[in-house]
């Protein structure tokens, strides 16, 4: 907001603030239900005492223009529809009733706290700036030939990139596939979205790890899916629960992040992988394998990837989803899906309807990156992430032993801490923020997922 009160005026500052909002509301620029800025932050922005903003809001409340509700701040009164000289549509109603669900309020709070550079942010789920391959990407941009990369992309993504990916997936994960079975997507997030839109329908039930990757949950609920939790322990998810969920709820698909799982850091054991494949094959339930972190093996480990898609031998059961976000840079927005060709064609068709395919220049950049810089960068990255994981574990050991227990992840980005005593989520987050650290809370990972239904 650019507006500022004028200290040289006779009118008290709090009244100027109240009048300012009054005119915004009357002119329809602030719609019923819309929030006014939080008192403390707004006072800081204006350079006035918080009590001045409190008095201004109290004056607005007295006129009935705004309402304050404990815990959700001050908003324009819902009764204000029709007060405006201009007839504005009920935007709030539109936004609340549309099929796409808003982000959980707690995630929004985390996001806004994350913009504060003075805080240590452990909730980002992305590489810190110093670990991004900036120099390599810059060099590739200079060298890049864009002669044939400015038209619309092939609906499945650039053939060159898909060929390169086949090579890459074989070397990095032991996954054998061909370009016909690959669709390039805008990050693996879009891959998950396309799977839900093209293969599932509102009301369908799915099983997924509890806890599960936080940003997949609202995506699935927006698609009208019913979500059921598959319990996870130190060896990953429990395959027997998949059978039970099928018997109880007829789940139609299972979503798993079996290697260095977000958020628990666990890896599904080989015996459970085989058991899961057997159960899903018998029940004919497809598995979506999210391999976002599978290449980030710490401790110089040469651990075999054991991707479900390779263990099965017949990829018709498993849809594999991958991305450059965790090993290179999330800003590239390059992800991919490997699936049976009929499924790929269906999703490519949907993607074309949505956005006419991928950005051709970035696909060429990703192609060159995978052909040249990727291996060296990954080695440096895993070396550095191993160091950082170790110092985090040491810090937990010296500072948090009485508070919580945690695991030692063998790969990926996540350390999952379980509190020894119950503390409310809001209280915990506020305490962390006040102490300069931002962490993500278990609740955003759908631990009480069946309530998502
Ligand atoms: C398990 C998992 N899957 C998918 C994604 C989506 O990542 P992107 O769309 O950047 O590939 C993330 C991002 O944090 C993730 O943790």
PDB file of C-alpha atoms in Angstrom, residues 59-187:
ATOM      1  CA  UNK A  59     -13.381   3.686  14.888  1.00  0.00           C
ATOM      2  CA  UNK A  60     -14.140   1.685  11.738  1.00  0.00           C
ATOM      3  CA  UNK A  61     -15.654  -1.094  13.853  1.00  0.00           C
ATOM      4  CA  UNK A  62     -17.890   1.417  15.589  1.00  0.00           C
ATOM      5  CA  UNK A  63     -19.314   2.484  12.208  1.00  0.00           C
ATOM      6  CA  UNK A  64     -19.991  -1.151  11.298  1.00  0.00           C
ATOM      7  CA  UNK A  65     -17.747  -0.976   8.244  1.00  0.00           C
ATOM      8  CA  UNK A  66     -15.379  -3.647   9.558  1.00  0.00           C
ATOM      9  CA  UNK A  67     -15.523  -6.579  11.928  1.00  0.00           C
ATOM     10  CA  UNK A  68     -12.780  -8.150  14.021  1.00  0.00           C
ATOM     11  CA  UNK A  69     -12.763 -11.825  14.846  1.00  0.00           C
ATOM     12  CA  UNK A  70     -10.370 -13.288  17.394  1.00  0.00           C
ATOM     13  CA  UNK A  71      -7.539 -15.004  15.550  1.00  0.00           C
ATOM     14  CA  UNK A  72      -8.486 -13.868  12.055  1.00  0.00           C
ATOM     15  CA  UNK A  73      -7.904 -10.125  12.242  1.00  0.00           C
ATOM     16  CA  UNK A  74     -10.080  -7.310  10.938  1.00  0.00           C
ATOM     17  CA  UNK A  75     -12.129  -7.631   7.754  1.00  0.00           C
ATOM     18  CA  UNK A  76     -14.610  -5.524   5.820  1.00  0.00           C
ATOM     19  CA  UNK A  77     -18.115  -6.415   7.076  1.00  0.00           C
ATOM     20  CA  UNK A  78     -20.052  -8.873   4.956  1.00  0.00           C
ATOM     21  CA  UNK A  79     -23.051  -6.550   5.359  1.00  0.00           C
ATOM     22  CA  UNK A  80     -21.301  -3.992   3.189  1.00  0.00           C
ATOM     23  CA  UNK A  81     -22.546  -5.472  -0.085  1.00  0.00           C
ATOM     24  CA  UNK A  82     -24.544  -2.869  -1.904  1.00  0.00           C
ATOM     25  CA  UNK A  83     -23.100  -0.001   0.171  1.00  0.00           C
ATOM     26  CA  UNK A  84     -20.625   0.732  -2.560  1.00  0.00           C
ATOM     27  CA  UNK A  85     -21.609   3.346  -5.101  1.00  0.00           C
ATOM     28  CA  UNK A  86     -20.224   0.919  -7.710  1.00  0.00           C
ATOM     29  CA  UNK A  87     -21.850  -2.471  -7.897  1.00  0.00           C
ATOM     30  CA  UNK A  88     -18.955  -4.897  -7.543  1.00  0.00           C
ATOM     31  CA  UNK A  89     -19.280  -8.666  -7.907  1.00  0.00           C
ATOM     32  CA  UNK A  90     -19.063 -10.717  -4.727  1.00  0.00           C
ATOM     33  CA  UNK A  91     -15.451 -11.719  -5.338  1.00  0.00           C
ATOM     34  CA  UNK A  92     -15.018 -13.275  -1.927  1.00  0.00           C
ATOM     35  CA  UNK A  93     -17.918 -15.631  -2.569  1.00  0.00           C
ATOM     36  CA  UNK A  94     -16.481 -16.545  -5.969  1.00  0.00           C
ATOM     37  CA  UNK A  95     -13.092 -17.303  -4.481  1.00  0.00           C
ATOM     38  CA  UNK A  96     -14.555 -19.387  -1.668  1.00  0.00           C
ATOM     39  CA  UNK A  97     -16.916 -21.447  -3.787  1.00  0.00           C
ATOM     40  CA  UNK A  98     -14.636 -22.345  -6.712  1.00  0.00           C
ATOM     41  CA  UNK A  99     -13.290 -25.865  -6.989  1.00  0.00           C
ATOM     42  CA  UNK A 100      -9.628 -25.029  -6.387  1.00  0.00           C
ATOM     43  CA  UNK A 101      -9.015 -25.003  -2.640  1.00  0.00           C
ATOM     44  CA  UNK A 102      -6.960 -22.258  -1.016  1.00  0.00           C
ATOM     45  CA  UNK A 103      -3.631 -23.086   0.625  1.00  0.00           C
ATOM     46  CA  UNK A 104      -3.939 -24.052   4.290  1.00  0.00           C
ATOM     47  CA  UNK A 105      -3.790 -20.900   6.491  1.00  0.00           C
ATOM     48  CA  UNK A 106      -0.811 -22.335   8.359  1.00  0.00           C
ATOM     49  CA  UNK A 107       1.123 -22.719   5.098  1.00  0.00           C
ATOM     50  CA  UNK A 108       0.248 -19.139   4.174  1.00  0.00           C
ATOM     51  CA  UNK A 109       1.551 -18.007   7.564  1.00  0.00           C
ATOM     52  CA  UNK A 110       4.772 -19.959   6.992  1.00  0.00           C
ATOM     53  CA  UNK A 111       5.141 -18.451   3.539  1.00  0.00           C
ATOM     54  CA  UNK A 112       4.762 -14.916   4.764  1.00  0.00           C
ATOM     55  CA  UNK A 113       7.158 -15.526   7.685  1.00  0.00           C
ATOM     56  CA  UNK A 114       9.612 -16.967   5.141  1.00  0.00           C
ATOM     57  CA  UNK A 115       9.978 -13.643   3.368  1.00  0.00           C
ATOM     58  CA  UNK A 116      11.783 -12.232   6.408  1.00  0.00           C
ATOM     59  CA  UNK A 117      15.515 -12.468   5.573  1.00  0.00           C
ATOM     60  CA  UNK A 118      16.511 -12.183   9.246  1.00  0.00           C
ATOM     61  CA  UNK A 119      14.985 -15.590  10.026  1.00  0.00           C
ATOM     62  CA  UNK A 120      16.710 -18.949   9.621  1.00  0.00           C
ATOM     63  CA  UNK A 121      14.335 -20.665   7.260  1.00  0.00           C
ATOM     64  CA  UNK A 122      14.243 -24.437   7.595  1.00  0.00           C
ATOM     65  CA  UNK A 123      10.842 -24.706   5.925  1.00  0.00           C
ATOM     66  CA  UNK A 124      11.672 -23.852   2.334  1.00  0.00           C
ATOM     67  CA  UNK A 125      12.071 -27.340   0.871  1.00  0.00           C
ATOM     68  CA  UNK A 126      14.463 -25.934  -1.714  1.00  0.00           C
ATOM     69  CA  UNK A 127      18.189 -25.489  -2.108  1.00  0.00           C
ATOM     70  CA  UNK A 128      19.725 -22.387  -0.612  1.00  0.00           C
ATOM     71  CA  UNK A 129      20.942 -19.777  -3.112  1.00  0.00           C
ATOM     72  CA  UNK A 130      24.589 -20.793  -2.760  1.00  0.00           C
ATOM     73  CA  UNK A 131      23.809 -24.356  -3.852  1.00  0.00           C
ATOM     74  CA  UNK A 132      22.060 -23.481  -7.092  1.00  0.00           C
ATOM     75  CA  UNK A 133      24.062 -24.071 -10.308  1.00  0.00           C
ATOM     76  CA  UNK A 134      24.018 -20.393 -11.235  1.00  0.00           C
ATOM     77  CA  UNK A 135      27.393 -20.279 -13.006  1.00  0.00           C
ATOM     78  CA  UNK A 136      26.736 -23.453 -15.018  1.00  0.00           C
ATOM     79  CA  UNK A 137      23.315 -22.211 -16.129  1.00  0.00           C
ATOM     80  CA  UNK A 138      24.753 -18.818 -17.047  1.00  0.00           C
ATOM     81  CA  UNK A 139      27.415 -20.468 -19.235  1.00  0.00           C
ATOM     82  CA  UNK A 140      24.859 -22.684 -20.942  1.00  0.00           C
ATOM     83  CA  UNK A 141      22.676 -19.665 -21.684  1.00  0.00           C
ATOM     84  CA  UNK A 142      25.609 -18.080 -23.540  1.00  0.00           C
ATOM     85  CA  UNK A 143      26.291 -21.236 -25.501  1.00  0.00           C
ATOM     86  CA  UNK A 144      22.682 -22.077 -26.243  1.00  0.00           C
ATOM     87  CA  UNK A 145      21.498 -22.336 -29.802  1.00  0.00           C
ATOM     88  CA  UNK A 146      17.885 -21.288 -30.047  1.00  0.00           C
ATOM     89  CA  UNK A 147      17.535 -21.736 -33.831  1.00  0.00           C
ATOM     90  CA  UNK A 148      14.840 -24.329 -33.569  1.00  0.00           C
ATOM     91  CA  UNK A 149      13.503 -23.748 -30.108  1.00  0.00           C
ATOM     92  CA  UNK A 150      11.055 -20.881 -30.437  1.00  0.00           C
ATOM     93  CA  UNK A 151       7.928 -22.515 -31.829  1.00  0.00           C
ATOM     94  CA  UNK A 152       5.312 -24.322 -29.727  1.00  0.00           C
ATOM     95  CA  UNK A 153       6.786 -27.387 -28.130  1.00  0.00           C
ATOM     96  CA  UNK A 154       5.731 -30.944 -28.984  1.00  0.00           C
ATOM     97  CA  UNK A 155       2.786 -31.730 -26.654  1.00  0.00           C
ATOM     98  CA  UNK A 156       4.902 -34.318 -24.800  1.00  0.00           C
ATOM     99  CA  UNK A 157       7.857 -31.936 -24.554  1.00  0.00           C
ATOM    100  CA  UNK A 158      10.962 -31.532 -26.679  1.00  0.00           C
ATOM    101  CA  UNK A 159      12.125 -34.801 -28.212  1.00  0.00           C
ATOM    102  CA  UNK A 160      15.760 -33.862 -27.558  1.00  0.00           C
ATOM    103  CA  UNK A 161      15.092 -33.412 -23.862  1.00  0.00           C
ATOM    104  CA  UNK A 162      13.102 -36.644 -23.667  1.00  0.00           C
ATOM    105  CA  UNK A 163      15.961 -38.537 -25.320  1.00  0.00           C
ATOM    106  CA  UNK A 164      18.453 -36.996 -22.933  1.00  0.00           C
ATOM    107  CA  UNK A 165      16.205 -37.865 -20.007  1.00  0.00           C
ATOM    108  CA  UNK A 166      16.134 -41.523 -21.040  1.00  0.00           C
ATOM    109  CA  UNK A 167      19.907 -41.536 -20.812  1.00  0.00           C
ATOM    110  CA  UNK A 168      19.885 -39.639 -17.547  1.00  0.00           C
ATOM    111  CA  UNK A 169      17.264 -41.815 -15.854  1.00  0.00           C
ATOM    112  CA  UNK A 170      19.144 -44.971 -16.813  1.00  0.00           C
ATOM    113  CA  UNK A 171      22.424 -43.696 -15.383  1.00  0.00           C
ATOM    114  CA  UNK A 172      21.034 -41.968 -12.308  1.00  0.00           C
ATOM    115  CA  UNK A 173      18.230 -44.310 -11.303  1.00  0.00           C
ATOM    116  CA  UNK A 174      18.528 -47.482 -13.339  1.00  0.00           C
ATOM    117  CA  UNK A 175      15.218 -46.627 -15.028  1.00  0.00           C
ATOM    118  CA  UNK A 176      14.881 -47.820 -18.627  1.00  0.00           C
ATOM    119  CA  UNK A 177      12.345 -46.022 -20.760  1.00  0.00           C
ATOM    120  CA  UNK A 178      11.955 -44.350 -24.170  1.00  0.00           C
ATOM    121  CA  UNK A 179      10.800 -40.885 -25.309  1.00  0.00           C
ATOM    122  CA  UNK A 180       7.319 -42.213 -26.219  1.00  0.00           C
ATOM    123  CA  UNK A 181       6.673 -42.916 -22.544  1.00  0.00           C
ATOM    124  CA  UNK A 182       7.770 -39.511 -21.237  1.00  0.00           C
ATOM    125  CA  UNK A 183       5.844 -36.282 -20.774  1.00  0.00           C
ATOM    126  CA  UNK A 184       7.725 -33.128 -19.760  1.00  0.00           C
ATOM    127  CA  UNK A 185       5.824 -31.053 -17.201  1.00  0.00           C
ATOM    128  CA  UNK A 186       6.160 -27.789 -15.355  1.00  0.00           C
ATOM    129  CA  UNK A 187       7.793 -29.387 -12.294  1.00  0.00           C
TER     130      UNK A 187
END
